[in-house]
Structures are given as structure tokens and as C-alpha cells.
mmCIF file of C-alpha atoms in Angstrom:
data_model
loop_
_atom_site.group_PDB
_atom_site.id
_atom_site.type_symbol
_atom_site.label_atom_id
_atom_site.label_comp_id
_atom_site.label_asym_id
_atom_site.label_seq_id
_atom_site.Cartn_x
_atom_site.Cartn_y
_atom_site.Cartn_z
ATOM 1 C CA UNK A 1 -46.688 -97.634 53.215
ATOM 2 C CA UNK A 2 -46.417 -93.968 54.134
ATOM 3 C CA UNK A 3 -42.595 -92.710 54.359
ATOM 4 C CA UNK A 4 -43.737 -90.637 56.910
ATOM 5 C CA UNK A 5 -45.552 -92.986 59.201
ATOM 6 C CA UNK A 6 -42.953 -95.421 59.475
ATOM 7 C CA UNK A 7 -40.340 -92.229 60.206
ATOM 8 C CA UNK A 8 -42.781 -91.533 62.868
ATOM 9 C CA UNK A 9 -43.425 -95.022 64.499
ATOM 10 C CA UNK A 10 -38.856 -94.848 64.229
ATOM 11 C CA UNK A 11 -38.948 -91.803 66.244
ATOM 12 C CA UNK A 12 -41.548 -92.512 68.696
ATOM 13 C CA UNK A 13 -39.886 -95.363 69.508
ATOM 14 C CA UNK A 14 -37.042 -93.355 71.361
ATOM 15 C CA UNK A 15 -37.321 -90.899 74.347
ATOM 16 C CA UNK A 16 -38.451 -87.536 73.761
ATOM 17 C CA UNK A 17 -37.145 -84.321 74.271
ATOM 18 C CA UNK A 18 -38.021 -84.051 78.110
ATOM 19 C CA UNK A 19 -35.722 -84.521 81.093
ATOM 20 C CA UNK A 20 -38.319 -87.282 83.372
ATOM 21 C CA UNK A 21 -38.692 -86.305 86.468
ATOM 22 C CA UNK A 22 -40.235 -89.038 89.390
ATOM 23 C CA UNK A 23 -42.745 -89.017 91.899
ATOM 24 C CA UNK A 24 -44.745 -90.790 94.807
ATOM 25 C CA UNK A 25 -48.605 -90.652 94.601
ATOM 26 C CA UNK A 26 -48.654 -92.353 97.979
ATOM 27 C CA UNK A 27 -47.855 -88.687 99.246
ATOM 28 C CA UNK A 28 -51.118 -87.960 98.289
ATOM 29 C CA UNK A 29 -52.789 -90.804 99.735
ATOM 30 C CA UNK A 30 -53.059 -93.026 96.821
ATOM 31 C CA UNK A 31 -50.305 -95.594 96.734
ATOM 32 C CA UNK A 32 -48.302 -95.568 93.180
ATOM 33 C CA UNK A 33 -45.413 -93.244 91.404
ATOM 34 C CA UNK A 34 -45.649 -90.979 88.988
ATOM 35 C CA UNK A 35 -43.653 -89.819 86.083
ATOM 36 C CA UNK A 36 -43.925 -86.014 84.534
ATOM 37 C CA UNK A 37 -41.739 -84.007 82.668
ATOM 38 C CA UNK A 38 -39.170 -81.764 84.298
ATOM 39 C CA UNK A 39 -41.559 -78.381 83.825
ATOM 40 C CA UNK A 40 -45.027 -77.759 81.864
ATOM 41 C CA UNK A 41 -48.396 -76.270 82.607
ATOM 42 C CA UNK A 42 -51.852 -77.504 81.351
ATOM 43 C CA UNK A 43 -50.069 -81.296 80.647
ATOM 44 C CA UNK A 44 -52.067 -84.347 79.073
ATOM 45 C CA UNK A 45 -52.103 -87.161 81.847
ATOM 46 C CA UNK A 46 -52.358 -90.738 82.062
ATOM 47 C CA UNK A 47 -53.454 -93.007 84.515
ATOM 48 C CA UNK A 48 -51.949 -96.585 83.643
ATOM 49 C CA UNK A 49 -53.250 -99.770 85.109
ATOM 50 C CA UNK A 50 -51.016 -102.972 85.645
ATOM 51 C CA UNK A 51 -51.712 -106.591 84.606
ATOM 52 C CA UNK A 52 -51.760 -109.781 86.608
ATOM 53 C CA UNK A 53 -49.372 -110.228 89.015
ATOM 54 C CA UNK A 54 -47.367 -107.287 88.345
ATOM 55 C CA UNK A 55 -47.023 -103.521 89.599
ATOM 56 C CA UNK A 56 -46.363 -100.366 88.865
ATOM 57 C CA UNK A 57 -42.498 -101.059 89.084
ATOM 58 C CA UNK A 58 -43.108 -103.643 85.703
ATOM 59 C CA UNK A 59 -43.685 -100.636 83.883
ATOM 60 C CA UNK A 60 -41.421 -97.966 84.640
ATOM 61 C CA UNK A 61 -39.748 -97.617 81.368
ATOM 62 C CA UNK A 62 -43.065 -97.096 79.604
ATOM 63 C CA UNK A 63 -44.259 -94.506 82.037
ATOM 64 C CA UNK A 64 -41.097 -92.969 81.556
ATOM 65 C CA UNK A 65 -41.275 -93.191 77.637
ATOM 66 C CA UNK A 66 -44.591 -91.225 78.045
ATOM 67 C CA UNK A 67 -43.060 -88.698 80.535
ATOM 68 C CA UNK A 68 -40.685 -87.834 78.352
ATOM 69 C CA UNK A 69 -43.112 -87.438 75.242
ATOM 70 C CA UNK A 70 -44.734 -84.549 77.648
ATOM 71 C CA UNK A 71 -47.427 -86.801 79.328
ATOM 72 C CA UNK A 72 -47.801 -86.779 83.078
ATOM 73 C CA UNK A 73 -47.659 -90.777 83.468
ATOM 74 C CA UNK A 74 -49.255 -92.010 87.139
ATOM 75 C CA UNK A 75 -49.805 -95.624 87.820
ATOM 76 C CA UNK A 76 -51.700 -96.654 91.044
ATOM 77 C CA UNK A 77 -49.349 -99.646 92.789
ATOM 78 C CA UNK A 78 -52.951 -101.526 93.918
ATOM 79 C CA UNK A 79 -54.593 -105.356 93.719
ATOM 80 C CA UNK A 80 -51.353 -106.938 92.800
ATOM 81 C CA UNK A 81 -52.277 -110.092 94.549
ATOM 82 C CA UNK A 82 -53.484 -113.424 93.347
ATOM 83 C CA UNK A 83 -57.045 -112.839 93.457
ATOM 84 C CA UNK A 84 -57.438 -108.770 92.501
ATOM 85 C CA UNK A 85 -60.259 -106.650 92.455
ATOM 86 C CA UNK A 86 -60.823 -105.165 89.189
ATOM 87 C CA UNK A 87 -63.474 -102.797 90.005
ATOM 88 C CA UNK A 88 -60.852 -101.450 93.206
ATOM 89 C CA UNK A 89 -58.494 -100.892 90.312
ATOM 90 C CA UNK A 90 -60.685 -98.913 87.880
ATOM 91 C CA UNK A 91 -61.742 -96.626 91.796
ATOM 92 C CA UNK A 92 -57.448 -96.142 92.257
ATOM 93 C CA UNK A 93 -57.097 -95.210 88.548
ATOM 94 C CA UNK A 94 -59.866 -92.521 88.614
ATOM 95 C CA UNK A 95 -58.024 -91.365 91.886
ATOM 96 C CA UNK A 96 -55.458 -90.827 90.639
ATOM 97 C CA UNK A 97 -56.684 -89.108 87.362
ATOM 98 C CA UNK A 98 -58.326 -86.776 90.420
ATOM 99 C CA UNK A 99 -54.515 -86.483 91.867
ATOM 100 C CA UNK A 100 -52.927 -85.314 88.633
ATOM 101 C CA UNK A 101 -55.701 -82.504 87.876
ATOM 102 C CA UNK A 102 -55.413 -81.010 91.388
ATOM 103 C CA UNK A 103 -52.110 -81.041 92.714
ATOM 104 C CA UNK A 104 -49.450 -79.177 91.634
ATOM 105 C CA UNK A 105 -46.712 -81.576 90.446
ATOM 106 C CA UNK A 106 -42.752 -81.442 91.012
ATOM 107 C CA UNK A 107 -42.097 -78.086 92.565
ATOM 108 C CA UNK A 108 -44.991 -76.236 91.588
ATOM 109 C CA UNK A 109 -43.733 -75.945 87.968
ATOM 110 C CA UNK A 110 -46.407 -78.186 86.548
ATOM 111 C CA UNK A 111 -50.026 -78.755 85.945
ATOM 112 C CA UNK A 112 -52.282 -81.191 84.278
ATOM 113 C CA UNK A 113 -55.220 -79.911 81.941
ATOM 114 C CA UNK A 114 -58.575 -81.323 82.793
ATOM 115 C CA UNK A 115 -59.933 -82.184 79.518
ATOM 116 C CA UNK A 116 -56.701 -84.462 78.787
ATOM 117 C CA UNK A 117 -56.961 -87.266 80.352
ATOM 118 C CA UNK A 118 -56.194 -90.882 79.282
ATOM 119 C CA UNK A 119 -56.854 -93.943 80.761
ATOM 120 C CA UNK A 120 -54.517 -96.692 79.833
ATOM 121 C CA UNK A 121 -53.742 -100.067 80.759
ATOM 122 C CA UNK A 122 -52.081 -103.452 80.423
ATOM 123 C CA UNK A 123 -53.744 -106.913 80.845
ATOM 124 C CA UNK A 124 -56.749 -106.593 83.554
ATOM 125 C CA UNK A 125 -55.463 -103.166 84.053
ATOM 126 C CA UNK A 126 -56.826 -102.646 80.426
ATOM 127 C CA UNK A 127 -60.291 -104.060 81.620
ATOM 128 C CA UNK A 128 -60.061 -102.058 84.715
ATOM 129 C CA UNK A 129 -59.255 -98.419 82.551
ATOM 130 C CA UNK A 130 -62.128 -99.710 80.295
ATOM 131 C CA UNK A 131 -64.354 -99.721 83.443
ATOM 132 C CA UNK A 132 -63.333 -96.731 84.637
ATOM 133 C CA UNK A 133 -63.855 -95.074 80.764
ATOM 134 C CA UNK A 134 -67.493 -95.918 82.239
ATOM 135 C CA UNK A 135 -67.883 -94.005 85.192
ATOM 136 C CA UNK A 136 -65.615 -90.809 84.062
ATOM 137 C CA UNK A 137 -65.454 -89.368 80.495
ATOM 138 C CA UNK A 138 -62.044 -89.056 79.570
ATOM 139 C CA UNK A 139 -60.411 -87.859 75.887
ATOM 140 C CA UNK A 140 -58.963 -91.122 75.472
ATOM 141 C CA UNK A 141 -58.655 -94.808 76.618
ATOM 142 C CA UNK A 142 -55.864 -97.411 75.421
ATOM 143 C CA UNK A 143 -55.969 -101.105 76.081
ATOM 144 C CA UNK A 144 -52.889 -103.036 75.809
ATOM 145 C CA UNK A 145 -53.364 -106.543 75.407
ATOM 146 C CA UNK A 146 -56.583 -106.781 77.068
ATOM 147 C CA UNK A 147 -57.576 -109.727 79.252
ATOM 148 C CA UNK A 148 -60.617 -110.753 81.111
ATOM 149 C CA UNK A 149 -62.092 -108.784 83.664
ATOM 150 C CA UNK A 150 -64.862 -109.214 86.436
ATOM 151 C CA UNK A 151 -67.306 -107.289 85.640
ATOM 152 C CA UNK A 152 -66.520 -107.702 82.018
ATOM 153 C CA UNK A 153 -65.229 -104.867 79.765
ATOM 154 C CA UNK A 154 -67.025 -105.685 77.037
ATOM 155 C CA UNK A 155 -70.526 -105.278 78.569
ATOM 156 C CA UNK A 156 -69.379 -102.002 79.765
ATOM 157 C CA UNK A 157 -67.824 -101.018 76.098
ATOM 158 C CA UNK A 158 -71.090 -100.348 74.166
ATOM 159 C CA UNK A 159 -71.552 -97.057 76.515
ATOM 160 C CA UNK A 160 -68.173 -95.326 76.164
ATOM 161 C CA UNK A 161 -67.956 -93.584 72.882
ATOM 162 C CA UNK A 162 -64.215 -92.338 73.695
ATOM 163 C CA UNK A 163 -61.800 -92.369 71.027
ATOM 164 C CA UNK A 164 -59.844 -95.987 71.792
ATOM 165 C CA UNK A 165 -56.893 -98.086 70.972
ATOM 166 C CA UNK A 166 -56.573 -102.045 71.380
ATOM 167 C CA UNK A 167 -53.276 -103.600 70.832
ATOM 168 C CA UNK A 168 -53.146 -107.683 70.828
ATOM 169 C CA UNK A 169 -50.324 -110.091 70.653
ATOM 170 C CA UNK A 170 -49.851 -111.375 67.096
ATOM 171 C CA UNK A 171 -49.194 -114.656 68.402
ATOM 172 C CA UNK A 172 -52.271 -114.829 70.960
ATOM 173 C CA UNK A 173 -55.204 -112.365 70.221
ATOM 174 C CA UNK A 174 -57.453 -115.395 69.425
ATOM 175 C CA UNK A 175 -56.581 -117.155 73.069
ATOM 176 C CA UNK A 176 -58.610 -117.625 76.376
ATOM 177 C CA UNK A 177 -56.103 -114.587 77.436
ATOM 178 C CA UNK A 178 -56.976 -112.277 75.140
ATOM 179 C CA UNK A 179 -60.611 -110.363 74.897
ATOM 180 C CA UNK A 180 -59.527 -107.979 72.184
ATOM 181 C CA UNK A 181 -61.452 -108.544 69.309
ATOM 182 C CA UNK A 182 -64.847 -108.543 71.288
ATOM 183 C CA UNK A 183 -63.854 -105.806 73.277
ATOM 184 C CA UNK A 184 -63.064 -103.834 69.857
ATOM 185 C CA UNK A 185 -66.478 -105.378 68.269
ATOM 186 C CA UNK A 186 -68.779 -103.764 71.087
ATOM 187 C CA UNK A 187 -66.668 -100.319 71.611
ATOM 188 C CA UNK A 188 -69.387 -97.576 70.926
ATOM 189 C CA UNK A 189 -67.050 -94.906 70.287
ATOM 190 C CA UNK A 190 -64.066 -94.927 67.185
ATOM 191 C CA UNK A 191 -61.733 -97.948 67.995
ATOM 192 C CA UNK A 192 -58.762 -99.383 66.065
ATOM 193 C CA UNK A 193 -57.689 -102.750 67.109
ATOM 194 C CA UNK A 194 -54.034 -103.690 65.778
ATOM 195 C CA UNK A 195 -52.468 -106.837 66.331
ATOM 196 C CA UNK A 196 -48.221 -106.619 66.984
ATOM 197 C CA UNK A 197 -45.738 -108.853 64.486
ATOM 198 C CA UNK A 198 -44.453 -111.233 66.857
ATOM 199 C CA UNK A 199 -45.745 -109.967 70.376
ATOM 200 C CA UNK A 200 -47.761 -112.021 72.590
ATOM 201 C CA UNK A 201 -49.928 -110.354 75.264
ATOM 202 C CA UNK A 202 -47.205 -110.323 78.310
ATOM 203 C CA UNK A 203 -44.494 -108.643 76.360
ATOM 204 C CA UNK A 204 -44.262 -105.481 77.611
ATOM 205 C CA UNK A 205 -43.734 -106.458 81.449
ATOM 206 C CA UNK A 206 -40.535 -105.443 82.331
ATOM 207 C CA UNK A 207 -38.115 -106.887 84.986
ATOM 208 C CA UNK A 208 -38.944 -109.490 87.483
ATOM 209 C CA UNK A 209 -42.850 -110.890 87.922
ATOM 210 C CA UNK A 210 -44.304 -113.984 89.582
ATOM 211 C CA UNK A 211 -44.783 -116.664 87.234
ATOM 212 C CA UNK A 212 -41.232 -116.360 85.341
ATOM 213 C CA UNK A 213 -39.649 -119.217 86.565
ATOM 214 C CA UNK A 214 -42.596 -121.344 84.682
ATOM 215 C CA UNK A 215 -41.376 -119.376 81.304
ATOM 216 C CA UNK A 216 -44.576 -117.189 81.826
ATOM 217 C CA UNK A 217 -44.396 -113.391 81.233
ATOM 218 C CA UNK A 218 -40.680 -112.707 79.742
ATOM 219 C CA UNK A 219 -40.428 -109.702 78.696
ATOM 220 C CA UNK A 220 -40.180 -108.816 74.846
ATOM 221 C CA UNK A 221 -37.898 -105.787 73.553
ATOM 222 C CA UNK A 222 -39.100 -105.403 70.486
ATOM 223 C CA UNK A 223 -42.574 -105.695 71.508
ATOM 224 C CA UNK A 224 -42.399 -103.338 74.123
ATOM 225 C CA UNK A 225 -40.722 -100.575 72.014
ATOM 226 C CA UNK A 226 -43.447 -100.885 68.951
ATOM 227 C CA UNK A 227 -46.557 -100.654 71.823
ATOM 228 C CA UNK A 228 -44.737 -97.813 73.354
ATOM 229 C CA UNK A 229 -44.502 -95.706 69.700
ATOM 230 C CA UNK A 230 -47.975 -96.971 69.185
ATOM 231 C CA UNK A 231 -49.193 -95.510 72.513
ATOM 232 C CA UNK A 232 -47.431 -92.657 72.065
ATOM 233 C CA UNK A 233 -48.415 -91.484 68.454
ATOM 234 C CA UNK A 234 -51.846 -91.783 69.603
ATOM 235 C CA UNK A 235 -51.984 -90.120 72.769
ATOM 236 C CA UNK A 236 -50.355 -87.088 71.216
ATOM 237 C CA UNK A 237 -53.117 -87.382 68.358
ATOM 238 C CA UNK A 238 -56.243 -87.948 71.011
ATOM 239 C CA UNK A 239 -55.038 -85.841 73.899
ATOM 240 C CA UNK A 240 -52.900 -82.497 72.221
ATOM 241 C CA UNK A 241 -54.624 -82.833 68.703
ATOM 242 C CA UNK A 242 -51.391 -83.024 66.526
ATOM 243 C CA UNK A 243 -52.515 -83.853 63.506
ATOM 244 C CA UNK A 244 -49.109 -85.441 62.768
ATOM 245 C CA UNK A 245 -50.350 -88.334 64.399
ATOM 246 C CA UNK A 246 -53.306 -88.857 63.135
ATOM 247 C CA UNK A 247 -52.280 -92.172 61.301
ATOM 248 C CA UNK A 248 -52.148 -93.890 65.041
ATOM 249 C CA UNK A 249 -55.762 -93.423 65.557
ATOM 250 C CA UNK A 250 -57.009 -94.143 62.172
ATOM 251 C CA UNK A 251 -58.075 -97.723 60.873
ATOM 252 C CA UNK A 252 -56.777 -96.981 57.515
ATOM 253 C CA UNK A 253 -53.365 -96.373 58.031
ATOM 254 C CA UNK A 254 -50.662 -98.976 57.481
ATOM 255 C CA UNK A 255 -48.012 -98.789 59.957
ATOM 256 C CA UNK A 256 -45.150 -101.221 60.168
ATOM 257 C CA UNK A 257 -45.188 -103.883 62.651
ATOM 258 C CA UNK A 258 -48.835 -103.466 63.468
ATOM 259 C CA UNK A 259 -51.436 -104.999 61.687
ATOM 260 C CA UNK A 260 -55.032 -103.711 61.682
ATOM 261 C CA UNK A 261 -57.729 -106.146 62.707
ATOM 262 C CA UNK A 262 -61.194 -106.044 61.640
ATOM 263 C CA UNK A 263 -63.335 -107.504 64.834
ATOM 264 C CA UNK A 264 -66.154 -108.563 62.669
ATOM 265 C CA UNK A 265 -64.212 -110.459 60.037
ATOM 266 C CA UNK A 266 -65.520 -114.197 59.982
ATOM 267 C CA UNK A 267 -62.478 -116.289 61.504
ATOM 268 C CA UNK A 268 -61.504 -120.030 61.017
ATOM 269 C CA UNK A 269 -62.937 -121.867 64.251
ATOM 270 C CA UNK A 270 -59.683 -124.160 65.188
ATOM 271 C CA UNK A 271 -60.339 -127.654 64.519
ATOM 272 C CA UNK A 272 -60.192 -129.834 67.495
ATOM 273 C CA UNK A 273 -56.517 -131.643 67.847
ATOM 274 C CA UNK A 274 -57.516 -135.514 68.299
ATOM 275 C CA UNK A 275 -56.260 -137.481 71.426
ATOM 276 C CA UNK A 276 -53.885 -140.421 70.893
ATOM 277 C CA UNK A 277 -56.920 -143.000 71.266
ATOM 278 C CA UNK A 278 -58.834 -140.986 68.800
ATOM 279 C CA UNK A 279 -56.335 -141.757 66.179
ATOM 280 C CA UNK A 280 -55.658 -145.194 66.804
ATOM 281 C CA UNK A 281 -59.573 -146.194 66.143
ATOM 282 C CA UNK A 282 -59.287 -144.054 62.810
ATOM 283 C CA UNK A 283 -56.146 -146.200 61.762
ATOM 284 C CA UNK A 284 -58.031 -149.198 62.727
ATOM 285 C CA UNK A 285 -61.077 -148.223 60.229
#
């Protein structure tokens, strides 16, 4: 394991150097917030897309991680209900991709750069930036924890050939919730798929969400903080080509707490867990 990468993953993990300064897309017509840093001209942006049942709010300390890396961080606050649209989620995250290039954020004092722009997203709001990665070339797309989408992202994957990254749960990238090895398998462009030590796919929500009360969705610390260094390291790699971070976007490189996943490996099909009648016949045989 590379000294270096592991220092890395260690920093990224922490703020960065810029005071975070917050904002209301809804000013602009498309409801959300956005995060940038206090000053900066010709920024990298990203447009982040929420999971199931959640909203922008659920990710405010991640947007704000990114913020203060140097990112401008905007996250439409759209289809949080029951029964979302996915494709109305991809339309608001291209929106407001369009919102970050041509208005001037804060007080003037900052601008994004047209040719770095991410699209980024959690859950179905993974599916939805991978949908939107179809109708808009962008310099980067990251899918965190990918689940299920209508139309799926996987038919729409073997036509993007941007630069991608695919975090999965360690404990659930093989269940019903999880679409991130196929996703990864028909990804035309370079993809890495890692799967986190310990993290299952609902993690990195933060604070309150429907569904806790059952147990569903708490949110995971450590989990959140590795995805956040992951994201991080390879934004900066994809988006301002430092070459320091080149390990996050390379399949080769070992970093802690994230294991690399080949999509085409041949898995173990789980055996099928017999009922209580099943096993009585067998004892009776």
C-alpha cells in the first residue's frame, strides 16, 4: 500500500482550506441550495442528486466537504416523494449544471468553468446523474451506491464514455438495492467500481429521513467520511487534473478502506435458504 495514498485518503477526509459559503438555487428558479467556496473564478462544479426519500438537506455536510475542497457543490431539492420521477431528476440536475455556468455566484466573486462539470449522486440520484451523463457530456460522473432507476442506468451506460466512479456498500453491493456491478460492467467510458469496508448503501444520509424509525437508513460516520475522501480525490483528479490524485481514478491502486471490484469476476450464486418444512422432510429421509 502506497504511503502516500493512504496520507491522501487521511487528508481528504477533513475540510479543506476554503471558508464555505451557502446559497439558494430556488433564486434562480430551480429549487435546491448550493455550496461554493468563499471566492474563485473558473471553479469545477457539481450537481449532486439525492436518494430515496431524502433531500438536499441529507447531504449538507458532503456538499460542504466538496465546497470547501474548491468545488461549487449544487443539489436540486426535487422528487422527494414516494413515487419520484427519475428522469425529472436527471432534467433539475442538468438545470442546475446550466445555473452554476451562468450566474455569477456569491457576490460576483465567483465563476464556474464550463468544461468542469460533474455529475454526482446518491441512490436513484446516482441513476438519475447517470441519465443525465446521457443527454449532456460532462468531465466526470460519480455514483454513490447506485440503486435502480426507471429508465434504467445501465441501458443508458454503454453510451457515456465519461471518466466514472461507483462506490457500493461492502455489506450490500450484491442486493436487490444495489445495481453497481452491472452498472460498472456496461460503463463505456473508464470506470472503477470500489466496494467500502463496512458501509452499506444508505450510509452516507445524514440527519433525519423517512423510514428511520423501521431501522432503515441510519446514517454511518465512518462510511460517510471514506466516500467523501473518495469523491473528493477523484473529482480533483477528473475535473482540475492534479495528478496527485490520480490513484482515485485508477483501478490499480490500493487504497485503504476501499476495495476494488472487478464487475466481470464470476460470483458464487447464493444458495437458496430452505423453509422449515423443507427441512423436516430431509430429516425424515
Amino acid at each position: 500500500m502506497s504511503a502516500s495514498v493512504k496520507s491522501l485518503l487521511s487528508t481528504l477526509t477533513s475540510r479543506g482550506p476554503h471558508r464555505v459559503l451557502r446559497g439558494n438555487l430556488a433564486i434562480a428558479g430551480q429549487p435546491g441550495v448550493v455550496f461554493t467556496p468563499e471566492s474563485g473564478l473558473n471553479l469545477p462544479a457539481v450537481a449532486f442528486g439525492h436518494g430515496w426519500l431524502t433531500s438536499a438537506a441529507n447531504y449538507r455536510a458532503t456538499l460542504e466537504h466538496l465546497a470547501s475542497w474548491g468545488f461549487v457543490a449544487a443539489a436540486p431539492d426535487t422528487e422527494r416523494g414516494s413515487i419520484p420521477s427519475h428522469l425529472g431528476l436527471a432534467t433539475d440536475l442538468l438545470t442546475t449544471l446550466d445555473i452554476c455556468t451562468s450566474v455569477r455566484l456569491g457576490d460576483g466573486a465567483i465563476s464556474v468553468h464550463p468544461d468542469r462539470l460533474a455529475l454526482a449522486g446518491h441512490g436513484m440520484g446516482a441513476g438519475a446523474a447517470v441519465i443525465a451523463a446521457g443527454q449532456r457530456r460532462v468531465a466526470a460522473v460519480a455514483a454513490l451506491y447506485p440503486a435502480p432507476t426507471a429508465p434504467s442506468a445501465e441501458t443508458i451506460a454503454p453510451d457515456i464514455d465519461t471518466p466514472a466512479l461507483v462506490l457500493a456498500g461492502a455489506t450490500d453491493i450484491e442486493s436487490v438495492s444495489s445495481n453497481a456491478i452491472p452498472l460498472t460492467a456496461a460503463w463505456a467510458g473508464p470506470v472503477v467500481l470500489r466496494a467500502v469496508d463496512g458501509a452499506s448503501h444508505n450510509g452516507i444520509v445524514e440527519g433525519r429521513r423517512a423510514l428511520a424509525a423501521l431501522g432503515v437508513g441510519k446514517h454511518e460516520a465512518k462510511t460517510a467520511r471514506t466516500t467523501r475522501a473518495l469523491l473528493t480525490g477523484f473529482l480533483l483528479h477528473k475535473l482540475l487534473r492534479d495528478k496527485t490524485y490520480a490513484a482515485f481514478s485508477d483501478p490499480e491502486a490500493v487504497i485503504p478502506h476501499a476495495t476494488v471490484v472487478d464487475p466481470e469476476a464470476p460470483r458464487e450464486e447464493e444458495k437458496p435458504k430452505l423453509s422449515v418444512m423443507q427441512l423436516a422432510q430431509l430429516l425424515r429421509k
